[in-house]
Short mmCIF file of C-alpha atoms in Angstrom, two decimals:
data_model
loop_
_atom_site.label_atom_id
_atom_site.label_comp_id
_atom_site.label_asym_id
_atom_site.label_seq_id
_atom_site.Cartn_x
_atom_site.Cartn_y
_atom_site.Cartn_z
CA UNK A 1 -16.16 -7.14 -5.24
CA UNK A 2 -12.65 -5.12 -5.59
CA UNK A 3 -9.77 -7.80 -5.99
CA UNK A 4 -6.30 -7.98 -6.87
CA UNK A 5 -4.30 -11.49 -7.74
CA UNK A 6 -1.04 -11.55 -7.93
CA UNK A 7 -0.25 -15.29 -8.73
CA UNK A 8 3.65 -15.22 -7.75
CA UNK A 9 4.74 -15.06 -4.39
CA UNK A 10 8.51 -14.86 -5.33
CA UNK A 11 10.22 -14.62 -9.16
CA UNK A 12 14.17 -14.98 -9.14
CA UNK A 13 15.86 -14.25 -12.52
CA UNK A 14 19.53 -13.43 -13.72
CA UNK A 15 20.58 -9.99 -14.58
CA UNK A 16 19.73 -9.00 -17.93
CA UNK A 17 16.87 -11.66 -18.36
CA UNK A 18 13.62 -10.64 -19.12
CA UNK A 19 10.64 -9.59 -16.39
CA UNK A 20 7.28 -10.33 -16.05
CA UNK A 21 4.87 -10.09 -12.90
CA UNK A 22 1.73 -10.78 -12.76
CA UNK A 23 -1.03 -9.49 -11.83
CA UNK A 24 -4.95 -10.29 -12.73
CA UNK A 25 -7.82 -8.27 -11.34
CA UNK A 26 -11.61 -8.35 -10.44
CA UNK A 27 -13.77 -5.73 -10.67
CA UNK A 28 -17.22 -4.50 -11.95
CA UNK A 29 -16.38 -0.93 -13.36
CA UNK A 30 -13.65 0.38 -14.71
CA UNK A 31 -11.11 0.52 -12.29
CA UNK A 32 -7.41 2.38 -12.16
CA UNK A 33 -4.60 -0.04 -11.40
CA UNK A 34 -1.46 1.14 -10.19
CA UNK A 35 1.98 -0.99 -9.94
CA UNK A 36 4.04 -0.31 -6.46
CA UNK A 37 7.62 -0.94 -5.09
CA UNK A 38 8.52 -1.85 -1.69
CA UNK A 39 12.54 -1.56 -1.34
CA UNK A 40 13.80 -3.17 1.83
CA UNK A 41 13.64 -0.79 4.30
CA UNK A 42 11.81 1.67 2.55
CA UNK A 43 8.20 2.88 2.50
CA UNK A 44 5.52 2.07 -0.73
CA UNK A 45 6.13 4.02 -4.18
CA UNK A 46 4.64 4.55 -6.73
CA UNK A 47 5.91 2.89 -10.05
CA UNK A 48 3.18 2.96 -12.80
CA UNK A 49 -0.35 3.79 -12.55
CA UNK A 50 -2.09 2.73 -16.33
CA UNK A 51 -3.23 5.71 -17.02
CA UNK A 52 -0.45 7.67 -17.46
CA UNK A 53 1.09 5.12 -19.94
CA UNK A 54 4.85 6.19 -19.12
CA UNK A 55 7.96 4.12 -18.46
CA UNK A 56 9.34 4.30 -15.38
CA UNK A 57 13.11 2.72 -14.40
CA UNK A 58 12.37 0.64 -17.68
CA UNK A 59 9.26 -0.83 -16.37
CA UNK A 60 6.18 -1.04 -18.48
CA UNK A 61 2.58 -2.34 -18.04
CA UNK A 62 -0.94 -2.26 -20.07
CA UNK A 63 -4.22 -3.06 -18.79
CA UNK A 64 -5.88 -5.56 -20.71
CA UNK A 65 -9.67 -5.40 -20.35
CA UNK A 66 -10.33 -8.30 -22.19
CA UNK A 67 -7.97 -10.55 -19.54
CA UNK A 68 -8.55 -7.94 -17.22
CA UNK A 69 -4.79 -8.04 -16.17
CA UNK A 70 -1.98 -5.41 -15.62
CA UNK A 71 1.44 -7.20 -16.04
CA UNK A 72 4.39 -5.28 -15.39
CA UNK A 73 7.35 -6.22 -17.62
CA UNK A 74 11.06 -5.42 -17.90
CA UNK A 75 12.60 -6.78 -20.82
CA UNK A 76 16.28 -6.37 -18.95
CA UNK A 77 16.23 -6.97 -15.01
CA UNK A 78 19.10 -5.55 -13.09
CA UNK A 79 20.01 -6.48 -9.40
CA UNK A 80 19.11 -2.73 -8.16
CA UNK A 81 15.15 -4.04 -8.87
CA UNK A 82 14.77 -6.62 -6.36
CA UNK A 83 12.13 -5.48 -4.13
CA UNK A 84 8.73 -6.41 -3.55
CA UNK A 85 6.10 -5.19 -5.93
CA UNK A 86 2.22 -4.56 -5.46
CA UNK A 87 -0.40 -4.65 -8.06
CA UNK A 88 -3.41 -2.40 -6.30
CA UNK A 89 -6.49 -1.13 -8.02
CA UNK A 90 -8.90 1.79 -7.19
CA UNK A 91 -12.36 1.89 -8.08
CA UNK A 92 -13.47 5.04 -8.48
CA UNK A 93 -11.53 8.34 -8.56
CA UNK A 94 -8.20 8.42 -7.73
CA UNK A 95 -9.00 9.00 -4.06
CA UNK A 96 -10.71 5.99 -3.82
CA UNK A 97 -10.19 3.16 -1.31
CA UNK A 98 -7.03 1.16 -3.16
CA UNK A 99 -7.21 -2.26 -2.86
CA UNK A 100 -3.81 -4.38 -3.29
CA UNK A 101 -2.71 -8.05 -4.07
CA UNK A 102 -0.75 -10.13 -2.57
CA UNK A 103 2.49 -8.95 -3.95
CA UNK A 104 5.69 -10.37 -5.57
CA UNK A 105 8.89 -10.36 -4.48
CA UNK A 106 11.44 -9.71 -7.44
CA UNK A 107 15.07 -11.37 -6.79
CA UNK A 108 17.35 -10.38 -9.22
CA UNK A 109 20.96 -12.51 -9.30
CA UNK A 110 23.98 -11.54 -10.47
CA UNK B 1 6.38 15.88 -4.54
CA UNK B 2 4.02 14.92 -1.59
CA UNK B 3 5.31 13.69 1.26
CA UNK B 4 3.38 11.98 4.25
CA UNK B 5 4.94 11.70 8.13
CA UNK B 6 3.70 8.62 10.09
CA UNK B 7 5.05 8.65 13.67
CA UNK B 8 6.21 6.92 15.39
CA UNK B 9 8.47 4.62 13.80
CA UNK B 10 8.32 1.97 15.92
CA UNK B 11 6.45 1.81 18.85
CA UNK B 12 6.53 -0.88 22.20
CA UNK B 13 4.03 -1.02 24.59
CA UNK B 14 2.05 -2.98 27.10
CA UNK B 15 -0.64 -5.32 26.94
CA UNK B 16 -4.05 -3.61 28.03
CA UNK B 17 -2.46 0.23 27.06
CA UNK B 18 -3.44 2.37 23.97
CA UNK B 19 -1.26 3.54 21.25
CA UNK B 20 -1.49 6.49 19.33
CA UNK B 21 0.07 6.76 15.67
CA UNK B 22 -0.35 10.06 13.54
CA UNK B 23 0.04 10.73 9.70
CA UNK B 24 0.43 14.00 8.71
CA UNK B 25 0.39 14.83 5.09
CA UNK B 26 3.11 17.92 4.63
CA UNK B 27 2.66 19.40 1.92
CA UNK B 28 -0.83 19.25 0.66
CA UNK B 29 -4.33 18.66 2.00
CA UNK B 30 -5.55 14.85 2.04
CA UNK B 31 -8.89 14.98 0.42
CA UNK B 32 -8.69 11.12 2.37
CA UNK B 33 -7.01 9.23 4.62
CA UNK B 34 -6.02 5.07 4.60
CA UNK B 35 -4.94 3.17 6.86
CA UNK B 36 -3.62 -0.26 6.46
CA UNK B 37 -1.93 -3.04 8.34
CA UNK B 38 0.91 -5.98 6.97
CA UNK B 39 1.37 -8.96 8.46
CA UNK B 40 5.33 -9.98 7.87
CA UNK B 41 5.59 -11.22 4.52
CA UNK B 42 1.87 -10.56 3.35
CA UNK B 43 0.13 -7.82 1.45
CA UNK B 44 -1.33 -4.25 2.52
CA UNK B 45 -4.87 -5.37 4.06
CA UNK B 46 -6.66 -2.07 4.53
CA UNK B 47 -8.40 -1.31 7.76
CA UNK B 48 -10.39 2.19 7.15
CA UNK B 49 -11.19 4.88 5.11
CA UNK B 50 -11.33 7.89 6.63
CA UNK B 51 -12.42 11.68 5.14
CA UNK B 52 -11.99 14.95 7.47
CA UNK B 53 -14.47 15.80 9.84
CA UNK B 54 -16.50 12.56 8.84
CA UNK B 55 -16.29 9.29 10.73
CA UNK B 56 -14.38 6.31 9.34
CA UNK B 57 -15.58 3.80 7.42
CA UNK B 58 -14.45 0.43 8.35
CA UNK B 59 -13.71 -2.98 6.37
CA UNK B 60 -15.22 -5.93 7.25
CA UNK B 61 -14.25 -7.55 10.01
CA UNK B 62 -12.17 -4.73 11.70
CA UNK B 63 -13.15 -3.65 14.95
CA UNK B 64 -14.28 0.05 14.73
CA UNK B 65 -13.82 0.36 18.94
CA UNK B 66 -10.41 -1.30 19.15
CA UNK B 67 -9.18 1.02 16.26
CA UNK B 68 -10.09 4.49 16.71
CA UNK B 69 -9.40 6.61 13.96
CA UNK B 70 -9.80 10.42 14.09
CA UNK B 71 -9.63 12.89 10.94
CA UNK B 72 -9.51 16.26 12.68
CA UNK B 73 -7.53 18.27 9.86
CA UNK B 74 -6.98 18.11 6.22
CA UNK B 75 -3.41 17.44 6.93
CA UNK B 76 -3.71 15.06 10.87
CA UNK B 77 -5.50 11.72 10.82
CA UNK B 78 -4.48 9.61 13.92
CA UNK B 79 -5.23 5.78 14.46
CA UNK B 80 -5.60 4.70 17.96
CA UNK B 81 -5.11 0.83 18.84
CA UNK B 82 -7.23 0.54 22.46
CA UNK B 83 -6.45 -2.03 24.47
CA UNK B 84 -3.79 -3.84 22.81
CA UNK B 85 -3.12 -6.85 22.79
CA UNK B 86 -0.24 -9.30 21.62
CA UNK B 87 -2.22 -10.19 18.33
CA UNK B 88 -2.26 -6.34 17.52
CA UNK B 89 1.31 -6.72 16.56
CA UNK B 90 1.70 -5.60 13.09
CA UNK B 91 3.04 -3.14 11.00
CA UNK B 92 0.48 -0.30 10.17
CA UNK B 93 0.55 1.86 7.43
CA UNK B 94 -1.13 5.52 6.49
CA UNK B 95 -1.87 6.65 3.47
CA UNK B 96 -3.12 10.50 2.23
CA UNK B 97 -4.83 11.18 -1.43
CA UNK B 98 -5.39 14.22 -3.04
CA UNK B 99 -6.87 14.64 -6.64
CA UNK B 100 -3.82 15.30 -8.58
CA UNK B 101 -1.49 13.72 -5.95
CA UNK B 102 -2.80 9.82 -6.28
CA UNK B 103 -1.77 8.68 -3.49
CA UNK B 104 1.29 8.63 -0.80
CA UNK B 105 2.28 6.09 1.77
CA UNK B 106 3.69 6.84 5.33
CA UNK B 107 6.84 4.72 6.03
CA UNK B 108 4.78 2.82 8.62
CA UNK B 109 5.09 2.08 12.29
CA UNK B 110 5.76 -0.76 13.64
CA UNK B 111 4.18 -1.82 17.02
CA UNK B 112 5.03 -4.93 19.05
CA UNK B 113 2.68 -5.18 22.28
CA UNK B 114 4.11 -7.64 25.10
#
């Protein structure tokens, strides 16, 4: 079965620490994960998917097979990234029913 | 880049009534439509899957009569909450996919049944 773990319900750092959320998955094939933001107020976007291997607002994240986990890292937080972010993961081609976890909400403080 | 509608916004209406909510993809054809509901503070649990001119297919555990969805166009799908009741209160999302497009979320509706 499809799942998605996101072991953090909330991470609070200072500005200009370091960022690291987690995110483990389950699945049988080889799946596609995807990282999303949730501003307040504001529908789902996309961030990262781990295919396309790009940086986006500074955010990074590699799918390790062997751990089978797609952690999404900052190495400086600022406050405009609090938000709450998704780990999701599809199964099959992009179109593909996606499947999220729990999700973390990022506080950064000033 | 693609944009999907989901309307209404927010929606209020009596126990016992039916609710309509409609995502529209704008500018591109949804090869598939999603459609997922969010408890407040809680992850995306998704509902159905649904393809045009095919019926839905369910998750476990969601009740296939009580949400009707409908996938008449490559562009309309529409989920219907019948009879609603005060646990149907939830926030309820759509999303469209495309090959090439990934996929894009509706801003959601929010319905509150009293």
């Amino acid at each position: 079965a499809q799942r998605v773990t996101q072991p953090e319900k909330l991470l609070s750092v200072f500005k200009g620490a370091p960022v690291e959320l987690k995110c483990n998955y389950s699945y049988s094939g080889s799946p596609e994960l995807f990282w999303y933001v949730q501003y307040s107020r504001q529908r789902l976007q996309l961030l990262l998917r781990h295919i396309s291997r790009e940086s986006i607002k500074g955010f990074t994240a590699d799918l390790n097979k062997g751990e089978t986990s797609f952690h999404l890292k900052k190495p400086f937080a600022q406050e405009e990234d609090s938000a709450m972010y998704y780990c999701a993961l599809s199964g099959s081609s992009n179109t593909g029913k996606l499947i999220f976890g729990q999700g973390t909400t990022l506080q950064v403080k000033p | 880049g693609a944009v999907v509608s989901q309307h209404p916004s927010w929606v209020i209406c009596k126990s016992g009534t039916s609710v309509k909510i409609e995502c529209r993809s704008l500018d591109f054809q949804a090869t598939t439509m999603f459609w997922y509901r969010q408890f407040p503070k809680q992850s995306l649990m998704l509902m159905a899957t649904s393809n045009e001119g095919s019926k839905a297919t369910y998750e476990q555990g969601v009740e296939k009569d009580k949400f009707l969805i409908n996938h008449a166009s490559l562009t309309l799908s529409t989920l219907t909450v019948t009879s609603a009741h005060p646990e149907d209160s939830s926030f309820y999302i759509c999303s469209a996919s495309q090959v090439g497009h990934g996929y894009t979320f509706g801003s959601g509706t929010r319905l509150t049944v009293v």
